[in-house]
Amino acid sequence: MTDSPGIVVTGASGRMGQMLIRTIQDSSKARLVGAVEREGHAWIGQDIGAAMGGPETGVTVTDDPLEAFASAQAVIDFTSPAATVAFAGLAAQARAVHVIGTTGMTDEDLARIHVAARHATIIRAGNMSLGVNLLVQLTKQVAAALDEDYDIEIIEAHHNQKVDAPSGTALMLGEAAADGRGVDLGAVSDRGRDGITGKRERGHIGFTAIRGGDIVGEHDVLFAAAGERITLRHVASDRAVFARGALKAALWGLGRKPGEYDMLDVLGLK
Ligand SMILES: NC(=O)C1=CN([C@@H]2O[C@H](COP(=O)(O)OP(=O)(O)OC[C@H]3O[C@@H](n4cnc5c(N)ncnc54)[C@H](OP(=O)(O)O)[C@@H]3O)[C@@H](O)[C@H]2O)C=CC1
Ligand SMILES: O=C(O)C1=N[C@H](C(=O)O)C[C@H](O)C1
C-alpha cells in the first residue's frame, strides 16, 4: 500500500475536503499523505481522522501547504479562488498534479492558473461527476441540433452555504450550449434578471440560481420553444460523486505532461 500515490487534500475540514479524505482512505489506489487548512484553523496540529470524529489516520492537519505538497504526487483542492490560485503555484513548485474543483474563479484567477500549468499538470472542472460531464456533451449535441426557436435556460439549485453563482456547473453547461450553437457565451449570456427586463432576446442563454437548505447540486438545461420543451437534468444527491471523480482525475494526471486538462479529458469524452 505504501507504493500507491500520495495525495494531499486542501480545505480538509470543508464539506468536500472531508468527503475527499474518506474517499481516499476507502481507496486501494491512493493514500492520504497530507491535509491542509488555513493558518489559525482549529484543526491545525490534530490528526485529520480524529478531527473528523473517527479513528486516527497518522496524518496531521498542517497550515504549511508547500511542505505537505513536497511529499505528494497529487493535490486535490476544493477551497476558494484565492487559495486555489496560491496552491497552483505551490503545486507547480512541488511538481505535484493539481486537481482543482474550486468554482467562482475570475478571468484573472484563471490566467494565473494558466501560468502555473506551464510547469504543472492541472485538471480543473466545475463539476467532477461522470453524470454532469455526460450532460455537458449532451447539452452541446442538443444545442447544435436545435435552432434559436428554442430558448436555452440553465437552472441550478444548491445548498444555502454556497457562495458563488451561477454555479461552476451551470457555466460549464452554458459554455457547452454556446459551443453547440457556435456562439460566444459572453455575448449571449443573461444573468440576474430583475425588474423591467424587456422581452427575452432570441438566441440568449439564461441562468437562474436557487439557494436553499442542504441541496447538494441540481442542474436543468431547458430548451423551450413554441409548443414543446426539452429538459436535460442532473441531480447529485451525494458529494461522493464529486470526490470519486476528483480521485480519478488525480490518478489519471500522474505522469501526464504539464498543461490544463478537464474531466472530459479524464473520462475520454472529448
Ligand atoms: N468541481 C466540483 O465537482 C465541485 C466543486 N465544489 C466547489 O468546491 C469549493 C468548496 O466547496 P465546499 O467544500 O462545499 O466548501 P467549504 O466552505 O465547506 O470548504 C472549503 C474549505 O476550504 C478552506 N479554505 C479556504 N481557504 C483556504 C486556505 N487558504 N487554505 C486552506 N484551506 C482553505 C475553508 O476553510 P475555512 O472554513 O476556514 O474558510 C474550508 O474548510 C467551492 O468552490 C465549490 O463550489 C464543490 C463540490 C463539487
Ligand atoms: O458548491 C457546491 O456545493 C457545488 N459546486 C459545484 C458548482 O459550482 O457547480 C459543483 C456542485 O454542483 C456542488
GROMACS .gro file of C-alpha atoms and ligand atoms in nm:
model
  331
    1MET     CA    1   0.000   0.000   0.000
    2THR     CA    2   0.291   0.240   0.070
    3ASP     CA    3   0.370   0.235  -0.305
    4SER     CA    4   0.036   0.387  -0.404
    5PRO     CA    5   0.040   0.757  -0.498
    6GLY     CA    6   0.031   1.003  -0.209
    7ILE     CA    7  -0.241   1.266  -0.212
    8VAL     CA    8  -0.284   1.589  -0.017
    9VAL     CA    9  -0.629   1.736   0.041
   10THR     CA   10  -0.658   2.112   0.089
   11GLY     CA   11  -0.953   2.267   0.272
   12ALA     CA   12  -0.955   1.944   0.472
   13SER     CA   13  -1.232   2.047   0.712
   14GLY     CA   14  -1.471   2.158   0.436
   15ARG     CA   15  -1.774   1.972   0.301
   16MET     CA   16  -1.573   1.843   0.005
   17GLY     CA   17  -1.246   1.819   0.199
   18GLN     CA   18  -1.391   1.565   0.443
   19MET     CA   19  -1.562   1.371   0.163
   20LEU     CA   20  -1.231   1.354  -0.026
   21ILE     CA   21  -1.044   1.229   0.278
   22ARG     CA   22  -1.296   0.948   0.330
   23THR     CA   23  -1.287   0.861  -0.042
   24ILE     CA   24  -0.905   0.840  -0.050
   25GLN     CA   25  -0.898   0.631   0.267
   26ASP     CA   26  -1.152   0.389   0.120
   27SER     CA   27  -0.947   0.354  -0.200
   28SER     CA   28  -0.683   0.089  -0.260
   29LYS     CA   29  -0.531   0.302  -0.540
   30ALA     CA   30  -0.409   0.602  -0.339
   31ARG     CA   31  -0.311   0.703   0.012
   32LEU     CA   32  -0.363   1.022   0.208
   33VAL     CA   33  -0.030   1.191   0.288
   34GLY     CA   34  -0.141   1.540   0.384
   35ALA     CA   35  -0.433   1.756   0.497
   36VAL     CA   36  -0.407   2.134   0.467
   37GLU     CA   37  -0.617   2.401   0.634
   38ARG     CA   38  -0.572   2.775   0.664
   39GLU     CA   39  -0.348   2.934   0.928
   40GLY     CA   40  -0.527   2.966   1.262
   41HIS     CA   41  -0.783   2.692   1.186
   42ALA     CA   42  -0.884   2.492   1.495
   43TRP     CA   43  -0.786   2.161   1.331
   44ILE     CA   44  -0.417   2.254   1.275
   45GLY     CA   45  -0.192   2.009   1.464
   46GLN     CA   46  -0.470   1.749   1.508
   47ASP     CA   47  -0.487   1.409   1.339
   48ILE     CA   48  -0.731   1.454   1.047
   49GLY     CA   49  -0.920   1.133   1.127
   50ALA     CA   50  -0.970   1.232   1.490
   51ALA     CA   51  -1.065   1.589   1.392
   52MET     CA   52  -1.336   1.439   1.168
   53GLY     CA   53  -1.465   1.238   1.465
   54GLY     CA   54  -1.325   0.898   1.357
   55PRO     CA   55  -1.014   0.685   1.409
   56GLU     CA   56  -0.663   0.835   1.381
   57THR     CA   57  -0.501   0.829   1.036
   58GLY     CA   58  -0.142   0.930   1.114
   59VAL     CA   59  -0.188   1.247   0.903
   60THR     CA   60  -0.167   1.574   1.095
   61VAL     CA   61  -0.351   1.880   0.963
   62THR     CA   62  -0.099   2.146   0.863
   63ASP     CA   63  -0.108   2.511   0.756
   64ASP     CA   64   0.213   2.468   0.552
   65PRO     CA   65   0.097   2.371   0.201
   66LEU     CA   66   0.441   2.364   0.038
   67GLU     CA   67   0.577   2.119   0.294
   68ALA     CA   68   0.270   1.898   0.250
   69PHE     CA   69   0.281   1.914  -0.132
   70ALA     CA   70   0.652   1.822  -0.135
   71SER     CA   71   0.568   1.472  -0.010
   72ALA     CA   72   0.279   1.414  -0.251
   73GLN     CA   73   0.222   1.310  -0.610
   74ALA     CA   74  -0.111   1.494  -0.630
   75VAL     CA   75  -0.308   1.769  -0.456
   76ILE     CA   76  -0.688   1.773  -0.456
   77ASP     CA   77  -0.819   2.120  -0.396
   78PHE     CA   78  -1.179   2.225  -0.333
   79THR     CA   79  -1.133   2.554  -0.145
   80SER     CA   80  -1.174   2.917  -0.252
   81PRO     CA   81  -1.046   3.103  -0.561
   82ALA     CA   82  -0.773   3.295  -0.373
   83ALA     CA   83  -0.647   2.980  -0.201
   84THR     CA   84  -0.655   2.778  -0.525
   85VAL     CA   85  -0.450   3.037  -0.715
   86ALA     CA   86  -0.186   3.027  -0.441
   87PHE     CA   87  -0.192   2.645  -0.429
   88ALA     CA   88  -0.145   2.626  -0.809
   89GLY     CA   89   0.194   2.799  -0.779
   90LEU     CA   90   0.299   2.578  -0.489
   91ALA     CA   91   0.184   2.254  -0.654
   92ALA     CA   92   0.381   2.350  -0.965
   93GLN     CA   93   0.689   2.411  -0.746
   94ALA     CA   94   0.644   2.068  -0.587
   95ARG     CA   95   0.578   1.908  -0.933
   96ALA     CA   96   0.254   1.761  -0.799
   97VAL     CA   97  -0.059   1.708  -1.011
   98HIS     CA   98  -0.314   1.972  -0.908
   99VAL     CA   99  -0.682   1.875  -0.927
  100ILE     CA  100  -0.899   2.185  -0.891
  101GLY     CA  101  -1.269   2.164  -0.805
  102THR     CA  102  -1.297   2.520  -0.674
  103THR     CA  103  -1.555   2.735  -0.856
  104GLY     CA  104  -1.625   3.108  -0.872
  105MET     CA  105  -1.291   3.199  -1.027
  106THR     CA  106  -1.243   3.527  -1.215
  107ASP     CA  107  -1.071   3.559  -1.552
  108GLU     CA  108  -0.767   3.691  -1.363
  109ASP     CA  109  -0.760   3.382  -1.137
  110LEU     CA  110  -0.784   3.158  -1.444
  111ALA     CA  111  -0.498   3.343  -1.612
  112ARG     CA  112  -0.279   3.274  -1.310
  113ILE     CA  113  -0.372   2.907  -1.317
  114HIS     CA  114  -0.283   2.902  -1.685
  115VAL     CA  115   0.065   3.031  -1.595
  116ALA     CA  116   0.110   2.760  -1.329
  117ALA     CA  117   0.011   2.496  -1.588
  118ARG     CA  118   0.332   2.567  -1.780
  119HIS     CA  119   0.511   2.367  -1.512
  120ALA     CA  120   0.235   2.150  -1.368
  121THR     CA  121  -0.039   1.911  -1.470
  122ILE     CA  122  -0.364   2.084  -1.373
  123ILE     CA  123  -0.703   1.922  -1.405
  124ARG     CA  124  -0.987   2.164  -1.339
  125ALA     CA  125  -1.364   2.123  -1.370
  126GLY     CA  126  -1.663   2.297  -1.216
  127ASN     CA  127  -1.810   1.952  -1.168
  128MET     CA  128  -1.616   1.626  -1.136
  129SER     CA  129  -1.909   1.383  -1.160
  130LEU     CA  130  -1.940   1.146  -1.453
  131GLY     CA  131  -2.310   1.233  -1.489
  132VAL     CA  132  -2.259   1.608  -1.527
  133ASN     CA  133  -1.976   1.563  -1.775
  134LEU     CA  134  -2.203   1.342  -1.987
  135LEU     CA  135  -2.471   1.610  -1.956
  136VAL     CA  136  -2.222   1.867  -2.087
  137GLN     CA  137  -2.175   1.661  -2.402
  138LEU     CA  138  -2.549   1.603  -2.442
  139THR     CA  139  -2.616   1.974  -2.400
  140LYS     CA  140  -2.369   2.056  -2.676
  141GLN     CA  141  -2.531   1.800  -2.908
  142VAL     CA  142  -2.888   1.916  -2.843
  143ALA     CA  143  -2.793   2.284  -2.880
  144ALA     CA  144  -2.626   2.206  -3.212
  145ALA     CA  145  -2.934   2.022  -3.334
  146LEU     CA  146  -3.188   2.291  -3.245
  147ASP     CA  147  -3.207   2.646  -3.379
  148GLU     CA  148  -3.278   2.970  -3.192
  149ASP     CA  149  -3.654   2.896  -3.190
  150TYR     CA  150  -3.552   2.700  -2.879
  151ASP     CA  151  -3.472   2.932  -2.588
  152ILE     CA  152  -3.199   2.785  -2.367
  153GLU     CA  153  -3.227   2.838  -1.989
  154ILE     CA  154  -2.997   2.687  -1.727
  155ILE     CA  155  -3.146   2.644  -1.381
  156GLU     CA  156  -2.929   2.534  -1.089
  157ALA     CA  157  -3.008   2.468  -0.722
  158HIS     CA  158  -2.761   2.438  -0.432
  159HIS     CA  159  -2.743   2.447  -0.052
  160ASN     CA  160  -2.766   2.773   0.139
  161GLN     CA  161  -2.391   2.785   0.217
  162LYS     CA  162  -2.279   2.818  -0.144
  163VAL     CA  163  -2.103   3.149  -0.207
  164ASP     CA  164  -2.083   3.172  -0.588
  165ALA     CA  165  -2.348   3.198  -0.862
  166PRO     CA  166  -2.407   3.081  -1.124
  167SER     CA  167  -2.252   2.752  -1.020
  168GLY     CA  168  -1.939   2.628  -1.195
  169THR     CA  169  -2.152   2.351  -1.343
  170ALA     CA  170  -2.410   2.595  -1.480
  171LEU     CA  171  -2.128   2.784  -1.651
  172MET     CA  172  -1.990   2.459  -1.798
  173LEU     CA  173  -2.338   2.380  -1.933
  174GLY     CA  174  -2.376   2.734  -2.067
  175GLU     CA  175  -2.039   2.706  -2.246
  176ALA     CA  176  -2.145   2.371  -2.392
  177ALA     CA  177  -2.475   2.514  -2.518
  178ALA     CA  178  -2.300   2.817  -2.669
  179ASP     CA  179  -2.038   2.591  -2.824
  180GLY     CA  180  -2.309   2.373  -2.979
  181ARG     CA  181  -2.466   2.685  -3.129
  182GLY     CA  182  -2.133   2.823  -3.242
  183VAL     CA  183  -2.163   3.144  -3.037
  184ASP     CA  184  -1.960   3.310  -2.761
  185LEU     CA  185  -2.129   3.263  -2.421
  186GLY     CA  186  -2.011   3.606  -2.304
  187ALA     CA  187  -2.207   3.770  -2.585
  188VAL     CA  188  -2.538   3.588  -2.525
  189SER     CA  189  -2.547   3.526  -2.151
  190ASP     CA  190  -2.846   3.659  -1.945
  191ARG     CA  191  -2.771   3.658  -1.572
  192GLY     CA  192  -2.962   3.803  -1.279
  193ARG     CA  193  -3.287   3.917  -1.443
  194ASP     CA  194  -3.474   4.159  -1.217
  195GLY     CA  195  -3.728   4.438  -1.272
  196ILE     CA  196  -3.842   4.553  -1.618
  197THR     CA  197  -3.600   4.344  -1.816
  198GLY     CA  198  -3.768   4.370  -2.154
  199LYS     CA  199  -3.860   4.066  -2.359
  200ARG     CA  200  -3.624   3.773  -2.378
  201GLU     CA  201  -3.371   3.816  -2.657
  202ARG     CA  202  -3.368   3.546  -2.923
  203GLY     CA  203  -3.051   3.336  -2.904
  204HIS     CA  204  -2.966   3.431  -2.546
  205ILE     CA  205  -2.878   3.172  -2.280
  206GLY     CA  206  -3.036   3.245  -1.941
  207PHE     CA  207  -2.917   3.147  -1.593
  208THR     CA  208  -3.121   3.109  -1.274
  209ALA     CA  209  -2.974   3.018  -0.933
  210ILE     CA  210  -3.180   2.870  -0.646
  211ARG     CA  211  -3.023   2.851  -0.297
  212GLY     CA  212  -3.178   2.657  -0.010
  213GLY     CA  213  -3.134   2.401   0.267
  214ASP     CA  214  -2.895   2.116   0.202
  215ILE     CA  215  -2.941   2.069  -0.175
  216VAL     CA  216  -2.620   1.901  -0.296
  217GLY     CA  217  -2.645   2.018  -0.658
  218GLU     CA  218  -2.916   2.011  -0.927
  219HIS     CA  219  -2.888   2.133  -1.284
  220ASP     CA  220  -3.151   2.161  -1.559
  221VAL     CA  221  -3.087   2.268  -1.916
  222LEU     CA  222  -3.420   2.374  -2.065
  223PHE     CA  223  -3.480   2.410  -2.438
  224ALA     CA  224  -3.817   2.586  -2.467
  225ALA     CA  225  -3.993   2.650  -2.798
  226ALA     CA  226  -4.350   2.727  -2.905
  227GLY     CA  227  -4.545   2.408  -2.834
  228GLU     CA  228  -4.271   2.192  -2.676
  229ARG     CA  229  -3.994   2.180  -2.415
  230ILE     CA  230  -3.697   1.953  -2.361
  231THR     CA  231  -3.522   1.937  -2.024
  232LEU     CA  232  -3.185   1.771  -1.962
  233ARG     CA  233  -3.138   1.720  -1.588
  234HIS     CA  234  -2.870   1.607  -1.344
  235VAL     CA  235  -2.931   1.563  -0.972
  236ALA     CA  236  -2.644   1.497  -0.732
  237SER     CA  237  -2.767   1.354  -0.404
  238ASP     CA  238  -2.426   1.264  -0.256
  239ARG     CA  239  -2.097   1.462  -0.270
  240ALA     CA  240  -1.917   1.128  -0.309
  241VAL     CA  241  -1.975   1.156  -0.686
  242PHE     CA  242  -1.753   1.466  -0.697
  243ALA     CA  243  -1.487   1.312  -0.471
  244ARG     CA  244  -1.470   0.991  -0.675
  245GLY     CA  245  -1.428   1.197  -0.992
  246ALA     CA  246  -1.153   1.408  -0.833
  247LEU     CA  247  -0.959   1.100  -0.721
  248LYS     CA  248  -0.993   0.951  -1.069
  249ALA     CA  249  -0.858   1.278  -1.212
  250ALA     CA  250  -0.559   1.278  -0.974
  251LEU     CA  251  -0.463   0.923  -1.073
  252TRP     CA  252  -0.515   0.999  -1.444
  253GLY     CA  253  -0.288   1.303  -1.417
  254LEU     CA  254   0.016   1.114  -1.286
  255GLY     CA  255   0.292   1.119  -1.545
  256ARG     CA  256   0.097   1.346  -1.786
  257LYS     CA  257   0.285   1.635  -1.939
  258PRO     CA  258   0.223   1.980  -1.786
  259GLY     CA  259  -0.084   2.164  -1.913
  260GLU     CA  260  -0.451   2.228  -1.839
  261TYR     CA  261  -0.695   1.941  -1.862
  262ASP     CA  262  -1.059   1.888  -1.765
  263MET     CA  263  -1.288   1.598  -1.673
  264LEU     CA  264  -1.379   1.538  -2.037
  265ASP     CA  265  -1.011   1.453  -2.092
  266VAL     CA  266  -1.008   1.228  -1.785
  267LEU     CA  267  -1.328   1.048  -1.883
  268GLY     CA  268  -1.236   1.022  -2.253
  269LEU     CA  269  -1.550   1.215  -2.353
  270LYS     CA  270  -1.388   1.465  -2.596
  271LIG     N1  271  -1.592   2.072  -0.907
  271LIG     C1  272  -1.677   2.001  -0.832
  271LIG     O1  273  -1.714   1.886  -0.865
  271LIG     C2  274  -1.729   2.060  -0.706
  271LIG     C3  275  -1.686   2.184  -0.670
  271LIG     N2  276  -1.719   2.236  -0.548
  271LIG     C4  277  -1.657   2.363  -0.515
  271LIG     O2  278  -1.556   2.339  -0.416
  271LIG     C5  279  -1.540   2.453  -0.334
  271LIG     C6  280  -1.553   2.414  -0.187
  271LIG     O3  281  -1.684   2.370  -0.163
  271LIG     P1  282  -1.727   2.318  -0.017
  271LIG     O4  283  -1.639   2.205   0.026
  271LIG     O5  284  -1.873   2.300  -0.022
  271LIG     O6  285  -1.693   2.448   0.071
  271LIG     P2  286  -1.650   2.457   0.224
  271LIG     O7  287  -1.662   2.601   0.261
  271LIG     O8  288  -1.722   2.354   0.304
  271LIG     O9  289  -1.496   2.416   0.221
  271LIG     C7  290  -1.392   2.497   0.174
  271LIG     C8  291  -1.275   2.472   0.265
  271LIG    O10  292  -1.158   2.537   0.213
  271LIG     C9  293  -1.094   2.600   0.323
  271LIG     N3  294  -1.003   2.707   0.281
  271LIG    C10  295  -1.035   2.828   0.232
  271LIG     N4  296  -0.922   2.899   0.211
  271LIG    C11  297  -0.819   2.819   0.249
  271LIG    C12  298  -0.677   2.836   0.253
  271LIG     N5  299  -0.620   2.949   0.215
  271LIG     N6  300  -0.601   2.732   0.297
  271LIG    C13  301  -0.657   2.618   0.334
  271LIG     N7  302  -0.791   2.597   0.336
  271LIG    C14  303  -0.871   2.697   0.293
  271LIG    C15  304  -1.209   2.651   0.409
  271LIG    O11  305  -1.165   2.686   0.537
  271LIG     P3  306  -1.248   2.797   0.621
  271LIG    O12  307  -1.376   2.729   0.658
  271LIG    O13  308  -1.157   2.827   0.735
  271LIG    O14  309  -1.270   2.913   0.528
  271LIG    C16  310  -1.298   2.528   0.407
  271LIG    O15  311  -1.257   2.432   0.501
  271LIG    C17  312  -1.645   2.553  -0.382
  271LIG    O16  313  -1.585   2.643  -0.474
  271LIG    C18  314  -1.747   2.466  -0.453
  271LIG    O17  315  -1.823   2.533  -0.549
  271LIG    C19  316  -1.797   2.169  -0.460
  271LIG    C20  317  -1.846   2.046  -0.491
  271LIG    C21  318  -1.817   1.982  -0.619
  272LIG     O1  319  -2.070   2.436  -0.409
  272LIG     C1  320  -2.117   2.321  -0.430
  272LIG     O2  321  -2.170   2.254  -0.341
  272LIG     C2  322  -2.104   2.267  -0.566
  272LIG     N1  323  -2.034   2.334  -0.651
  272LIG     C3  324  -2.006   2.299  -0.785
  272LIG     C4  325  -2.061   2.405  -0.879
  272LIG     O3  326  -2.043   2.526  -0.851
  272LIG     O4  327  -2.120   2.369  -0.981
  272LIG     C5  328  -2.045   2.158  -0.819
  272LIG     C6  329  -2.163   2.102  -0.746
  272LIG     O5  330  -2.280   2.139  -0.811
  272LIG     C7  331  -2.165   2.136  -0.599
   0.00000   0.00000   0.00000
